[in-house]
PDB file of C-alpha atoms in Angstrom:
ATOM      1  CA  UNK A   1       0.000   0.000   0.000  1.00 49.00           C
ATOM      2  CA  UNK A   2       1.411   3.405  -0.938  1.00 51.00           C
ATOM      3  CA  UNK A   3       1.757   6.229   1.563  1.00 53.00           C
ATOM      4  CA  UNK A   4      -0.758   8.271  -0.434  1.00 55.00           C
ATOM      5  CA  UNK A   5      -3.440   5.644   0.089  1.00 55.00           C
ATOM      6  CA  UNK A   6      -2.497   4.566   3.602  1.00 60.00           C
ATOM      7  CA  UNK A   7      -4.596   6.588   6.040  1.00 66.00           C
ATOM      8  CA  UNK A   8      -5.132   5.764   9.672  1.00 69.00           C
ATOM      9  CA  UNK A   9      -8.422   6.080  11.515  1.00 67.00           C
ATOM     10  CA  UNK A  10      -6.811   8.766  13.662  1.00 63.00           C
ATOM     11  CA  UNK A  11      -6.172  10.838  10.537  1.00 66.00           C
ATOM     12  CA  UNK A  12      -9.739  10.343   9.314  1.00 66.00           C
ATOM     13  CA  UNK A  13     -11.272  11.243  12.668  1.00 70.00           C
ATOM     14  CA  UNK A  14      -8.985  14.188  13.383  1.00 81.00           C
ATOM     15  CA  UNK A  15     -10.630  17.593  13.740  1.00 81.00           C
ATOM     16  CA  UNK A  16      -9.267  20.373  11.541  1.00 85.00           C
ATOM     17  CA  UNK A  17      -9.516  22.920  14.368  1.00 89.00           C
ATOM     18  CA  UNK A  18     -10.937  23.556  17.838  1.00 89.00           C
ATOM     19  CA  UNK A  19     -14.199  24.976  16.450  1.00 92.00           C
ATOM     20  CA  UNK A  20     -14.886  21.786  14.498  1.00 90.00           C
ATOM     21  CA  UNK A  21     -14.126  19.735  17.620  1.00 88.00           C
ATOM     22  CA  UNK A  22     -16.567  21.802  19.722  1.00 91.00           C
ATOM     23  CA  UNK A  23     -19.250  21.491  17.029  1.00 91.00           C
ATOM     24  CA  UNK A  24     -18.793  17.725  17.162  1.00 89.00           C
ATOM     25  CA  UNK A  25     -19.082  17.690  20.968  1.00 89.00           C
ATOM     26  CA  UNK A  26     -22.242  19.818  20.766  1.00 92.00           C
ATOM     27  CA  UNK A  27     -23.754  17.375  18.265  1.00 92.00           C
ATOM     28  CA  UNK A  28     -22.908  14.397  20.492  1.00 90.00           C
ATOM     29  CA  UNK A  29     -24.425  16.116  23.535  1.00 91.00           C
ATOM     30  CA  UNK A  30     -27.561  16.869  21.550  1.00 93.00           C
ATOM     31  CA  UNK A  31     -27.800  13.197  20.490  1.00 92.00           C
ATOM     32  CA  UNK A  32     -27.464  12.049  24.084  1.00 91.00           C
ATOM     33  CA  UNK A  33     -30.256  14.389  25.190  1.00 93.00           C
ATOM     34  CA  UNK A  34     -32.388  13.251  22.247  1.00 94.00           C
ATOM     35  CA  UNK A  35     -31.923   9.635  23.331  1.00 93.00           C
ATOM     36  CA  UNK A  36     -33.092  10.465  26.856  1.00 93.00           C
ATOM     37  CA  UNK A  37     -36.142  12.306  25.485  1.00 95.00           C
ATOM     38  CA  UNK A  38     -36.982   9.388  23.173  1.00 95.00           C
ATOM     39  CA  UNK A  39     -36.778   6.964  26.091  1.00 94.00           C
ATOM     40  CA  UNK A  40     -39.104   9.180  28.123  1.00 94.00           C
ATOM     41  CA  UNK A  41     -41.611   9.417  25.274  1.00 96.00           C
ATOM     42  CA  UNK A  42     -41.550   5.650  24.695  1.00 95.00           C
ATOM     43  CA  UNK A  43     -41.854   4.864  28.415  1.00 94.00           C
ATOM     44  CA  UNK A  44     -44.865   7.180  28.668  1.00 95.00           C
ATOM     45  CA  UNK A  45     -46.395   6.186  25.300  1.00 96.00           C
ATOM     46  CA  UNK A  46     -46.268   9.736  23.959  1.00 96.00           C
ATOM     47  CA  UNK A  47     -46.151  10.055  20.164  1.00 96.00           C
ATOM     48  CA  UNK A  48     -44.175  12.699  18.312  1.00 96.00           C
ATOM     49  CA  UNK A  49     -47.490  14.002  16.977  1.00 96.00           C
ATOM     50  CA  UNK A  50     -48.923  14.409  20.482  1.00 96.00           C
ATOM     51  CA  UNK A  51     -45.720  16.029  21.731  1.00 97.00           C
ATOM     52  CA  UNK A  52     -45.692  18.415  18.772  1.00 97.00           C
ATOM     53  CA  UNK A  53     -49.275  19.481  19.498  1.00 96.00           C
ATOM     54  CA  UNK A  54     -48.386  20.137  23.141  1.00 96.00           C
ATOM     55  CA  UNK A  55     -45.281  22.118  22.153  1.00 96.00           C
ATOM     56  CA  UNK A  56     -47.031  24.070  19.383  1.00 95.00           C
ATOM     57  CA  UNK A  57     -44.805  22.750  16.603  1.00 96.00           C
ATOM     58  CA  UNK A  58     -44.903  20.064  13.919  1.00 96.00           C
ATOM     59  CA  UNK A  59     -44.278  16.340  14.306  1.00 96.00           C
ATOM     60  CA  UNK A  60     -41.732  16.689  11.476  1.00 96.00           C
ATOM     61  CA  UNK A  61     -39.723  19.167  13.572  1.00 96.00           C
ATOM     62  CA  UNK A  62     -39.826  16.838  16.600  1.00 97.00           C
ATOM     63  CA  UNK A  63     -38.606  13.995  14.369  1.00 96.00           C
ATOM     64  CA  UNK A  64     -35.756  16.124  12.990  1.00 95.00           C
ATOM     65  CA  UNK A  65     -34.626  17.151  16.465  1.00 96.00           C
ATOM     66  CA  UNK A  66     -34.842  13.680  18.017  1.00 95.00           C
ATOM     67  CA  UNK A  67     -33.192  12.048  14.995  1.00 93.00           C
ATOM     68  CA  UNK A  68     -30.260  14.446  15.299  1.00 91.00           C
ATOM     69  CA  UNK A  69     -30.866  16.428  12.103  1.00 93.00           C
ATOM     70  CA  UNK A  70     -31.291  19.579  14.189  1.00 94.00           C
ATOM     71  CA  UNK A  71     -29.379  20.326  17.364  1.00 94.00           C
ATOM     72  CA  UNK A  72     -31.380  20.581  20.593  1.00 95.00           C
ATOM     73  CA  UNK A  73     -31.276  24.048  22.140  1.00 94.00           C
ATOM     74  CA  UNK A  74     -32.388  25.494  25.475  1.00 95.00           C
ATOM     75  CA  UNK A  75     -35.643  26.889  24.053  1.00 96.00           C
ATOM     76  CA  UNK A  76     -36.602  23.423  22.802  1.00 96.00           C
ATOM     77  CA  UNK A  77     -35.876  21.975  26.261  1.00 95.00           C
ATOM     78  CA  UNK A  78     -37.893  24.717  27.993  1.00 96.00           C
ATOM     79  CA  UNK A  79     -40.855  24.098  25.680  1.00 96.00           C
ATOM     80  CA  UNK A  80     -40.520  20.339  26.234  1.00 96.00           C
ATOM     81  CA  UNK A  81     -40.536  20.791  30.020  1.00 96.00           C
ATOM     82  CA  UNK A  82     -43.600  23.020  29.837  1.00 96.00           C
ATOM     83  CA  UNK A  83     -45.485  20.707  27.468  1.00 96.00           C
ATOM     84  CA  UNK A  84     -44.829  17.553  29.486  1.00 95.00           C
ATOM     85  CA  UNK A  85     -44.803  19.080  32.962  1.00 94.00           C
ATOM     86  CA  UNK A  86     -41.361  17.642  33.648  1.00 94.00           C
ATOM     87  CA  UNK A  87     -38.037  18.853  34.982  1.00 92.00           C
ATOM     88  CA  UNK A  88     -34.767  18.236  33.168  1.00 90.00           C
ATOM     89  CA  UNK A  89     -31.591  17.800  35.166  1.00 87.00           C
ATOM     90  CA  UNK A  90     -27.999  17.825  34.039  1.00 83.00           C
ATOM     91  CA  UNK A  91     -25.378  15.396  35.279  1.00 80.00           C
ATOM     92  CA  UNK A  92     -21.806  16.637  34.949  1.00 80.00           C
ATOM     93  CA  UNK A  93     -19.130  13.956  35.218  1.00 76.00           C
ATOM     94  CA  UNK A  94     -15.478  13.514  34.356  1.00 75.00           C
ATOM     95  CA  UNK A  95     -16.063   9.850  33.474  1.00 66.00           C
ATOM     96  CA  UNK A  96     -15.517   9.770  29.713  1.00 64.00           C
ATOM     97  CA  UNK A  97     -16.132   6.010  29.558  1.00 64.00           C
ATOM     98  CA  UNK A  98     -19.764   6.351  30.665  1.00 63.00           C
ATOM     99  CA  UNK A  99     -20.275   9.164  28.160  1.00 61.00           C
ATOM    100  CA  UNK A 100     -18.911   6.910  25.401  1.00 64.00           C
ATOM    101  CA  UNK A 101     -21.238   4.096  26.460  1.00 69.00           C
ATOM    102  CA  UNK A 102     -24.220   6.447  26.242  1.00 66.00           C
ATOM    103  CA  UNK A 103     -23.068   7.637  22.823  1.00 66.00           C
ATOM    104  CA  UNK A 104     -22.730   4.040  21.616  1.00 67.00           C
ATOM    105  CA  UNK A 105     -26.275   3.355  22.780  1.00 66.00           C
ATOM    106  CA  UNK A 106     -27.546   6.531  21.094  1.00 63.00           C
ATOM    107  CA  UNK A 107     -25.899   5.647  17.799  1.00 63.00           C
ATOM    108  CA  UNK A 108     -27.239   2.109  18.016  1.00 62.00           C
ATOM    109  CA  UNK A 109     -30.784   3.459  18.354  1.00 56.00           C
ATOM    110  CA  UNK A 110     -30.304   5.904  15.482  1.00 52.00           C
ATOM    111  CA  UNK A 111     -28.953   3.251  13.115  1.00 52.00           C
ATOM    112  CA  UNK A 112     -31.705   0.836  14.127  1.00 51.00           C
ATOM    113  CA  UNK A 113     -34.463   3.375  13.529  1.00 50.00           C
ATOM    114  CA  UNK A 114     -32.982   4.306  10.184  1.00 50.00           C
ATOM    115  CA  UNK A 115     -33.183   0.646   9.211  1.00 50.00           C
ATOM    116  CA  UNK A 116     -29.486   0.370   8.535  1.00 49.00           C
ATOM    117  CA  UNK A 117     -27.927  -1.336  11.518  1.00 47.00           C
ATOM    118  CA  UNK A 118     -24.214  -1.426  10.807  1.00 46.00           C
ATOM    119  CA  UNK A 119     -23.090  -3.032  14.024  1.00 45.00           C
ATOM    120  CA  UNK A 120     -24.772  -3.624  17.342  1.00 45.00           C
ATOM    121  CA  UNK A 121     -22.207  -4.612  19.928  1.00 46.00           C
ATOM    122  CA  UNK A 122     -24.964  -5.747  22.285  1.00 46.00           C
ATOM    123  CA  UNK A 123     -26.252  -8.298  19.782  1.00 48.00           C
ATOM    124  CA  UNK A 124     -24.785 -11.814  19.951  1.00 44.00           C
ATOM    125  CA  UNK A 125     -23.635 -11.600  16.344  1.00 46.00           C
ATOM    126  CA  UNK A 126     -23.246  -9.054  13.600  1.00 44.00           C
ATOM    127  CA  UNK A 127     -26.455  -8.901  11.467  1.00 47.00           C
ATOM    128  CA  UNK A 128     -24.599 -10.039   8.346  1.00 46.00           C
ATOM    129  CA  UNK A 129     -22.990 -12.889  10.246  1.00 44.00           C
ATOM    130  CA  UNK A 130     -26.383 -13.992  11.565  1.00 48.00           C
ATOM    131  CA  UNK A 131     -27.662 -14.052   7.987  1.00 49.00           C
ATOM    132  CA  UNK A 132     -24.634 -16.051   6.886  1.00 48.00           C
ATOM    133  CA  UNK A 133     -23.135 -13.089   5.019  1.00 47.00           C
ATOM    134  CA  UNK A 134     -19.638 -13.349   6.441  1.00 41.00           C
ATOM    135  CA  UNK A 135     -17.537 -15.142   9.025  1.00 43.00           C
ATOM    136  CA  UNK A 136     -16.009 -13.473  12.072  1.00 38.00           C
TER     137      UNK A 136
END
């Protein structure tokens, strides 16, 4: 393999500057919050349509926010709290491993809902392996 073609994952995942890195962290935080909101809605059998009506917005907007297409902001959270009569708390921790676990879970849910599960580390086998598509 030539040096032009050889690229490490570290090179691919490297941020070009601090701003790009902070944008990435903001997106990941938004996804984590979206996952918590989705769990709450599922646990309480609240549809996106019902939530949208309570918040005075569209179900399409709720879908975009909870799917990660739009970043969650404080106004959205305030409207969510008012609509559902809930409180939202923030847990600040220095434990990066638990944050990574939550991110893995969030991404797993997103890929599953999109119908394109790439890899679910909680499943006993890779989906393609289960279907006989490849060997581990």
